[in-house]
CSV table of C-alpha atoms (C1' of nucleotides) in Angstrom, one decimal:
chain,number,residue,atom,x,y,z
A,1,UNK,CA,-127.8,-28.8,-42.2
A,2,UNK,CA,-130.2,-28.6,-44.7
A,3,UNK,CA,-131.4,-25.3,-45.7
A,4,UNK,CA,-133.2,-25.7,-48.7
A,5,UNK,CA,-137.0,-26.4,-48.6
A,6,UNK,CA,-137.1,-29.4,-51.7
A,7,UNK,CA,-138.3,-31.8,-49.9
A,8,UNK,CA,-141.0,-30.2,-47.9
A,9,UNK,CA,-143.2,-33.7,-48.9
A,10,UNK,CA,-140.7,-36.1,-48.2
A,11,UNK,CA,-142.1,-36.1,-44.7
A,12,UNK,CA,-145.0,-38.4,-45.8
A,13,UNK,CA,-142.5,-41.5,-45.8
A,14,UNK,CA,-140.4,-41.3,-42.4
A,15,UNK,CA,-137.1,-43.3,-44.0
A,16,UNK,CA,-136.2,-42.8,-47.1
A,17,UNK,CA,-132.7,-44.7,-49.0
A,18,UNK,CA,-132.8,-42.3,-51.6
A,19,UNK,CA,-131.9,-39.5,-49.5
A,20,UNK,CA,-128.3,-39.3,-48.7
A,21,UNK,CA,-128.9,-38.3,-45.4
A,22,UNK,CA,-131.6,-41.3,-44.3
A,23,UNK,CA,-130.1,-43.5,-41.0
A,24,UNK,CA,-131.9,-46.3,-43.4
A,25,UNK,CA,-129.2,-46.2,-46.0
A,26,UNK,CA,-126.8,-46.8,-43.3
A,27,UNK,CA,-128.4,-49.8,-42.0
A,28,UNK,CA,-129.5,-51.2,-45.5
A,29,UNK,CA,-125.4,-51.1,-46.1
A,30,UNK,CA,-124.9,-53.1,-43.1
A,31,UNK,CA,-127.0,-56.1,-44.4
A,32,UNK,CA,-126.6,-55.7,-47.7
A,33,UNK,CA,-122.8,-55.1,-47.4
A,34,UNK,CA,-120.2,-58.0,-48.6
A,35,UNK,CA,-119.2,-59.2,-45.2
A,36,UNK,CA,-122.7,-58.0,-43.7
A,37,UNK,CA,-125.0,-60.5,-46.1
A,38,UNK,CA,-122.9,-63.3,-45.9
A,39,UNK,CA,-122.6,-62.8,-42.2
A,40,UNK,CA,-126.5,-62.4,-42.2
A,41,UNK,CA,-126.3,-66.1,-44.8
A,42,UNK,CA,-124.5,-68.0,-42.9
A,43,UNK,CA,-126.5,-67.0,-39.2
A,44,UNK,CA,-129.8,-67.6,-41.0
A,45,UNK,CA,-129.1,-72.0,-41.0
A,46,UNK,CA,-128.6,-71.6,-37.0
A,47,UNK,CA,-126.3,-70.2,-34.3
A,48,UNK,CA,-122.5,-70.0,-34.7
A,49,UNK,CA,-119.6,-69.3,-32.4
A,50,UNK,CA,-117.1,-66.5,-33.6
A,51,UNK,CA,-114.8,-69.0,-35.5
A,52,UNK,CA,-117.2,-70.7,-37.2
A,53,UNK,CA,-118.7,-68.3,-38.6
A,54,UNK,CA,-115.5,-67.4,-39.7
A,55,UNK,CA,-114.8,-70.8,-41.7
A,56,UNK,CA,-118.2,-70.3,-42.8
A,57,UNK,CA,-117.5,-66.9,-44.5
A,58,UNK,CA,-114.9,-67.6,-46.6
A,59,UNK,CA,-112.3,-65.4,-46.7
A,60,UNK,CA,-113.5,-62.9,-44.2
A,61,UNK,CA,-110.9,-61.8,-41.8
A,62,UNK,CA,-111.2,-61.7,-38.0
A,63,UNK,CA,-111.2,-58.0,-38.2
A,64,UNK,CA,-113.9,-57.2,-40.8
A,65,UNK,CA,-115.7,-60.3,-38.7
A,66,UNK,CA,-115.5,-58.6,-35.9
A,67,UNK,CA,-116.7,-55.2,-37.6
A,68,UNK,CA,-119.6,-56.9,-39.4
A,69,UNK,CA,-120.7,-58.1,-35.6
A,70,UNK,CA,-120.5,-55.0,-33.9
A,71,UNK,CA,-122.6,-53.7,-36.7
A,72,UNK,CA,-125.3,-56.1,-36.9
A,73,UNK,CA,-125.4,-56.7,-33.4
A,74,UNK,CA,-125.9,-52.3,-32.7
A,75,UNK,CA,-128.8,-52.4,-35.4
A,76,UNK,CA,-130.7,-55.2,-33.0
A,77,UNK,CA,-130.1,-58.0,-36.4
A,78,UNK,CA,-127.7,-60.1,-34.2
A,79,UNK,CA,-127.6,-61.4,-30.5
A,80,UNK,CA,-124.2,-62.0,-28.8
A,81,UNK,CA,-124.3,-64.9,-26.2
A,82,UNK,CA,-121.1,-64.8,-24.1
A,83,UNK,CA,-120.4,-67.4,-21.9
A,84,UNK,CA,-117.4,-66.4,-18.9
A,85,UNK,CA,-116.2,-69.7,-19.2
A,86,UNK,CA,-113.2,-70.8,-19.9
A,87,UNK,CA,-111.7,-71.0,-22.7
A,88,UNK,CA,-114.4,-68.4,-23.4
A,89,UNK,CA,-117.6,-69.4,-25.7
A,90,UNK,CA,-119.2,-67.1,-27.3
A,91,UNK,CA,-122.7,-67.7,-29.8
A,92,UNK,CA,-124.0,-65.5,-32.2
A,93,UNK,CA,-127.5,-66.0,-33.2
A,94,UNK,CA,-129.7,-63.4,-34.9
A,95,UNK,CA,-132.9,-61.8,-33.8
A,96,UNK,CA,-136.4,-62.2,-35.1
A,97,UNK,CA,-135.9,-59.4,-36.8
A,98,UNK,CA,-132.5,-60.4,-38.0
A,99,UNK,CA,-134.3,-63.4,-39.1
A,100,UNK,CA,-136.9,-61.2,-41.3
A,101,UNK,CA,-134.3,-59.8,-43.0
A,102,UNK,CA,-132.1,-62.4,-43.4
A,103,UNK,CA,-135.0,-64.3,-45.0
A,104,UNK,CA,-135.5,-61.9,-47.6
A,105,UNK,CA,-131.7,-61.6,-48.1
A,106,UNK,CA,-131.1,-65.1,-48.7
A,107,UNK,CA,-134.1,-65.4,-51.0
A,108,UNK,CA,-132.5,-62.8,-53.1
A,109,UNK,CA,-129.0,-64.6,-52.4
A,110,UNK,CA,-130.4,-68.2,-53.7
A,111,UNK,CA,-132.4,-66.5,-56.6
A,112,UNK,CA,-129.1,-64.8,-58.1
A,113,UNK,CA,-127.4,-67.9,-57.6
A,114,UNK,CA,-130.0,-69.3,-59.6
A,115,UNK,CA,-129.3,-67.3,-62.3
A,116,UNK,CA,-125.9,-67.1,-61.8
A,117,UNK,CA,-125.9,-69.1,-65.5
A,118,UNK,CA,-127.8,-65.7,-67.3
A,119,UNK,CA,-125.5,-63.4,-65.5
A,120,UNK,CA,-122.3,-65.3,-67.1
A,121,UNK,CA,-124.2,-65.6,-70.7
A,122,UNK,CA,-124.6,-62.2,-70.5
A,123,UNK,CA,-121.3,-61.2,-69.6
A,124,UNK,CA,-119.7,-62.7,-72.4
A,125,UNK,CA,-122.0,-61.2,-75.0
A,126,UNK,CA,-121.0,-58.0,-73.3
A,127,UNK,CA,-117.4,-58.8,-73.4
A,128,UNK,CA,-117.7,-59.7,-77.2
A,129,UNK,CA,-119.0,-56.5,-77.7
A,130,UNK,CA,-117.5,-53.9,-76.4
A,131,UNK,CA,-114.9,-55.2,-73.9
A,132,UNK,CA,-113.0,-56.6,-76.6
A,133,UNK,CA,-112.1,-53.4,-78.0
B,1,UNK,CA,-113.9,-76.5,-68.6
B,2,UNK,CA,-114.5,-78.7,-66.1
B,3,UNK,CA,-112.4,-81.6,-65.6
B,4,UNK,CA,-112.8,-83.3,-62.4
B,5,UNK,CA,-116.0,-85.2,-61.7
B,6,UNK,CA,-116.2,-84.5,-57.8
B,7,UNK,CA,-119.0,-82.2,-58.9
B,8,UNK,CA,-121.5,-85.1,-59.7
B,9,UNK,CA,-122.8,-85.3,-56.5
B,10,UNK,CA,-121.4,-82.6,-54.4
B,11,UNK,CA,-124.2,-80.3,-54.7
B,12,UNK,CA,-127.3,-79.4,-55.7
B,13,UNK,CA,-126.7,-75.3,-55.9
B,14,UNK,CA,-123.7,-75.3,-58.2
B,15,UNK,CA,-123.1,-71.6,-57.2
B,16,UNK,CA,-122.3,-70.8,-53.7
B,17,UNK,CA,-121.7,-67.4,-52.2
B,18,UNK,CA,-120.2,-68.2,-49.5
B,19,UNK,CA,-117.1,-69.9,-51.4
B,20,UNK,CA,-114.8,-66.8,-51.8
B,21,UNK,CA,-114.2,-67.9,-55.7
B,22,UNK,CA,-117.7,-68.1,-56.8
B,23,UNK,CA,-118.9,-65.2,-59.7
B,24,UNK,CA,-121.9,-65.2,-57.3
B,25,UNK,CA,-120.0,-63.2,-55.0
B,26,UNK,CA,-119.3,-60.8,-57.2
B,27,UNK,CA,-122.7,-60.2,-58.9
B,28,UNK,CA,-124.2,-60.3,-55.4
B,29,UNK,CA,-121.9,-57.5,-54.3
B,30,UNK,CA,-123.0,-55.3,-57.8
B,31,UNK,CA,-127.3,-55.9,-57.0
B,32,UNK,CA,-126.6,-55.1,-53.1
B,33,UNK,CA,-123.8,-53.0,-53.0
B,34,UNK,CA,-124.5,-49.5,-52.4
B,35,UNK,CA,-124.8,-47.6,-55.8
B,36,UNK,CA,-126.2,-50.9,-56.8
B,37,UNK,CA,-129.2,-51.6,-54.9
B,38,UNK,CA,-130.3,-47.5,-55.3
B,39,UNK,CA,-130.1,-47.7,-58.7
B,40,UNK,CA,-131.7,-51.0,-59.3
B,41,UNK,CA,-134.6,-49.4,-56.8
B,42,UNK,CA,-134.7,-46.0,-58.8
B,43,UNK,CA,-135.2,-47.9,-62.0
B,44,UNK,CA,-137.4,-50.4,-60.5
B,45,UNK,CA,-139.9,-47.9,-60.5
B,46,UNK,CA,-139.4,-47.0,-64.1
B,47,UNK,CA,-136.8,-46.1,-67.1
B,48,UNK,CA,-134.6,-43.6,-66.4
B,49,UNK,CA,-132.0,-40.6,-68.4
B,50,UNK,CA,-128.6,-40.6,-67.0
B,51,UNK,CA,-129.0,-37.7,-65.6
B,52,UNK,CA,-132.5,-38.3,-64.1
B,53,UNK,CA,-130.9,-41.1,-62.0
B,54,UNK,CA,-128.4,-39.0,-60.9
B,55,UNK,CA,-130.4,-36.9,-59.4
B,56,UNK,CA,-132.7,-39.7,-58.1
B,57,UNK,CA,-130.0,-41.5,-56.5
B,58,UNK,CA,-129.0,-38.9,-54.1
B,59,UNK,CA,-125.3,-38.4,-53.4
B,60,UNK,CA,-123.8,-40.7,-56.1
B,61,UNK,CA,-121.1,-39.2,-58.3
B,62,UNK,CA,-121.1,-38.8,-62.2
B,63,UNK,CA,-118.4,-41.6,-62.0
B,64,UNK,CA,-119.7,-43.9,-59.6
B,65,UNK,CA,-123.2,-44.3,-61.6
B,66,UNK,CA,-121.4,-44.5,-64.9
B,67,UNK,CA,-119.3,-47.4,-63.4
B,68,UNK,CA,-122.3,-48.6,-61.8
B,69,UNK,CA,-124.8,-49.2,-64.8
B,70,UNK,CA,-121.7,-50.6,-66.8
B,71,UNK,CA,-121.7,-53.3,-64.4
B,72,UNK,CA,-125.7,-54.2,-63.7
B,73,UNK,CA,-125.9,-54.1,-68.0
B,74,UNK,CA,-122.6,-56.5,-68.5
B,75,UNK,CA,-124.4,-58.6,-65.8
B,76,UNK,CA,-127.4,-58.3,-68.1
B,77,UNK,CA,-129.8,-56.5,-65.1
B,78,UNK,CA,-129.8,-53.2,-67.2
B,79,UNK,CA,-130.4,-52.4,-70.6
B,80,UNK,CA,-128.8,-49.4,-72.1
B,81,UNK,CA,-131.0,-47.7,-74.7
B,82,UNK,CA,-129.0,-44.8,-76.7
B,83,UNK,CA,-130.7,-42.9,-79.2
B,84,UNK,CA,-128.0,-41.1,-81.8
B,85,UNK,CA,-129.8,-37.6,-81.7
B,86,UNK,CA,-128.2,-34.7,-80.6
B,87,UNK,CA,-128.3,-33.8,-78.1
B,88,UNK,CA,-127.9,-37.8,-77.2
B,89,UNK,CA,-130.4,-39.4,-75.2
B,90,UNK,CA,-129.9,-42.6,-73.2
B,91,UNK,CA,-133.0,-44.0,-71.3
B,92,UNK,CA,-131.9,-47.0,-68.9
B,93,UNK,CA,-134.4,-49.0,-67.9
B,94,UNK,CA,-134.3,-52.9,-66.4
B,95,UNK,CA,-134.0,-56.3,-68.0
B,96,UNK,CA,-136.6,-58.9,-66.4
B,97,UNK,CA,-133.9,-60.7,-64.7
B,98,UNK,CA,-133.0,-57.0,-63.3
B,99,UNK,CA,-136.6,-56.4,-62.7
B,100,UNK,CA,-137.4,-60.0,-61.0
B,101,UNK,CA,-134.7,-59.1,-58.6
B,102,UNK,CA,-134.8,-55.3,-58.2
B,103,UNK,CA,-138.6,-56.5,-56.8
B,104,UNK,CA,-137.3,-58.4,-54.1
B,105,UNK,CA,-134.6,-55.7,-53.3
B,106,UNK,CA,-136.8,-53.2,-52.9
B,107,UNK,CA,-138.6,-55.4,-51.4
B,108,UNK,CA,-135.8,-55.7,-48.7
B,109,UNK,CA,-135.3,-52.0,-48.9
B,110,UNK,CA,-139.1,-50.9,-48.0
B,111,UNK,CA,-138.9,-53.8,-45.4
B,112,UNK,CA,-135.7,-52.0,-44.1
B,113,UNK,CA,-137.2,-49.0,-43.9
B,114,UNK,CA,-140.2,-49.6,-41.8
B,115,UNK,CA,-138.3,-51.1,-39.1
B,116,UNK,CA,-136.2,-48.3,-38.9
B,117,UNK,CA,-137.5,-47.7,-35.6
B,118,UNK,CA,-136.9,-50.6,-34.4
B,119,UNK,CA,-133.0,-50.3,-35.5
B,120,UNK,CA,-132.6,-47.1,-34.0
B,121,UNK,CA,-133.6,-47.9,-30.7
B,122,UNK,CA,-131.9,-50.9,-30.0
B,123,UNK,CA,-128.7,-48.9,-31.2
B,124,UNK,CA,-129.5,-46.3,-28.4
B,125,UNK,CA,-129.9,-49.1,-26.5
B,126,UNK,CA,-126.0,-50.4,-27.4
B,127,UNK,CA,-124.9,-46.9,-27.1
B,128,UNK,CA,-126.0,-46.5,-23.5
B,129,UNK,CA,-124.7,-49.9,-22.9
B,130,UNK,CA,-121.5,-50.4,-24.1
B,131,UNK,CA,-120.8,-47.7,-26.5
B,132,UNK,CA,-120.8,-44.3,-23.6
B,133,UNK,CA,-118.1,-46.3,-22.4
C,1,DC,C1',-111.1,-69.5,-28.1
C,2,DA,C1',-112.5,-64.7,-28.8
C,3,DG,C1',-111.2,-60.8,-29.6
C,4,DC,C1',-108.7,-55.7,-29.7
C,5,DA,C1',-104.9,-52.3,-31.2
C,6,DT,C1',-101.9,-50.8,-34.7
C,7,DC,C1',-99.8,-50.2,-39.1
C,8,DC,C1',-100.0,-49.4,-43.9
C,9,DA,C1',-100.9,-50.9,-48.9
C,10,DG,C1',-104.2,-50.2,-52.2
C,11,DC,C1',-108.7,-49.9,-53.8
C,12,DT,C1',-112.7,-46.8,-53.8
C,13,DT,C1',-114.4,-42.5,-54.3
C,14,DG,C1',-115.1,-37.5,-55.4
C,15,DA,C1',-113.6,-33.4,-57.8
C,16,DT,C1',-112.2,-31.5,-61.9
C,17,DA,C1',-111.4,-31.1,-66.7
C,18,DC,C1',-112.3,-32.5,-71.2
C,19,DT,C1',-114.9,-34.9,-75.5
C,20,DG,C1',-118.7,-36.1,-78.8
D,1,DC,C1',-126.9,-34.4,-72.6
D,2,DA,C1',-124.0,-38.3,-71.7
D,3,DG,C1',-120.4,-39.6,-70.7
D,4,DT,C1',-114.6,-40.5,-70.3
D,5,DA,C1',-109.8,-39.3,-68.2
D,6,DT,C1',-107.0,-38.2,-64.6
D,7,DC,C1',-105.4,-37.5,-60.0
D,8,DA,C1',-105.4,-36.8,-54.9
D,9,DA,C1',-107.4,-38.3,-50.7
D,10,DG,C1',-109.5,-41.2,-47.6
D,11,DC,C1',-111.4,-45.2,-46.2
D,12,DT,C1',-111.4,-50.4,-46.4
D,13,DG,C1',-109.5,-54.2,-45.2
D,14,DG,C1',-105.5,-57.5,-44.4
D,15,DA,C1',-101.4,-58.8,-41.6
D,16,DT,C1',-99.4,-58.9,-37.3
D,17,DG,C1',-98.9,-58.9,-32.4
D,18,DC,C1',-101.0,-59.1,-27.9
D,19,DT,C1',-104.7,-59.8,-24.0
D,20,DG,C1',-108.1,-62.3,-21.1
DNA sequence: CAGCATCCAGCTTGATACTG
DNA sequence: CAGTATCAAGCTGGATGCTG
């Protein structure tokens, strides 16, 4: 697949995001996705059952829910505690190394909420300037 | 703008990413989302030509970066440097609030990327479980 | 309750062509 | 070099209906 010889040092760092072809950028789009970080958020406080989480996750739908899940669930992030009762109950919690990323993802969550107030000041200065035209 | 007074004591955060509404969401979505995050990482490590972070961030369209930086500098993450020569140069290169958080998405991203491992075996794992099916 | 299967509107994206 | 404009295609994601 690739037949050029470029990156014959690349080999030094095993993953690599930059590189279009890297499993890593795959997995760093699960978590860092819309549905995937929020999903990641809300799990981080404690375990949730399916429909919770969906409350929690506002405006996801039970599809993309169900996606985000599967996802997070096949990179080893989340654990998926069915119980064959009846009606069924079913708990997702994550794994410790769910919960590693999910505490660096919700730092960087709360810290751009924390400067949510920049963001907006900026915007507008941008707006003035050019968007106006 | 704000008229009612249930926020005086409903909350501490006044943003909230998980409330579909909230300009959080958004800005969240341009730091994390995938042209986002790998070209706050490429210029995390430095200011950067246009065309330099093209080829940096591999894969991502003329288009998609130019849409890209438009939104980190209106969120005021990037700053845009032109310099009327000709030909033109444009060096972009980070704001401190970009830079304060490009430093903890990168490092989410390096974190990422050295459990790789890790990620790919437990989805083997789910493959040979559920997925062969 | 906890999902899966299907349909399809529309937004995202990539390719291409053009400008300053 | 550093972009913008345009257009077709494909993937994302929502709505709906059904199962265990």
């Amino acid at each position: 697949m690739d037949t050029t010889q470029e990156r014959t040092e690349a080999q030094d760092l095993p993953y690599d995001v930059f590189a279009k072809a890297c499993p890593s950028r795959g997995t760093l789009e699960h978590v860092t996705g819309r549905w995937g970080a929020l999903t990641l958020g809300a799990l981080h406080e404690g375990s949730l059952r399916f429909n919770e989480l969906r409350r929690r996750v506002d405006g996801v739908s039970e599809k993309m829910l169900s996606q985000t899940l599967h996802a997070l669930e096949r990179d080893g992030l989340v654990h998926r505690e069915a119980q064959p009762t009846n009606p069924p109950r079913v708990d997702y919690e994550l794994t410790p190394l769910g919960r590693e990323i999910a505490t660096r993802l919700t730092g960087l969550i709360q810290f751009v909420e924390g400067r949510m107030d920049d963001v907006l000041t900026a915007r507008e200065r941008y707006d003035a300037t050019r968007g106006a035209r």
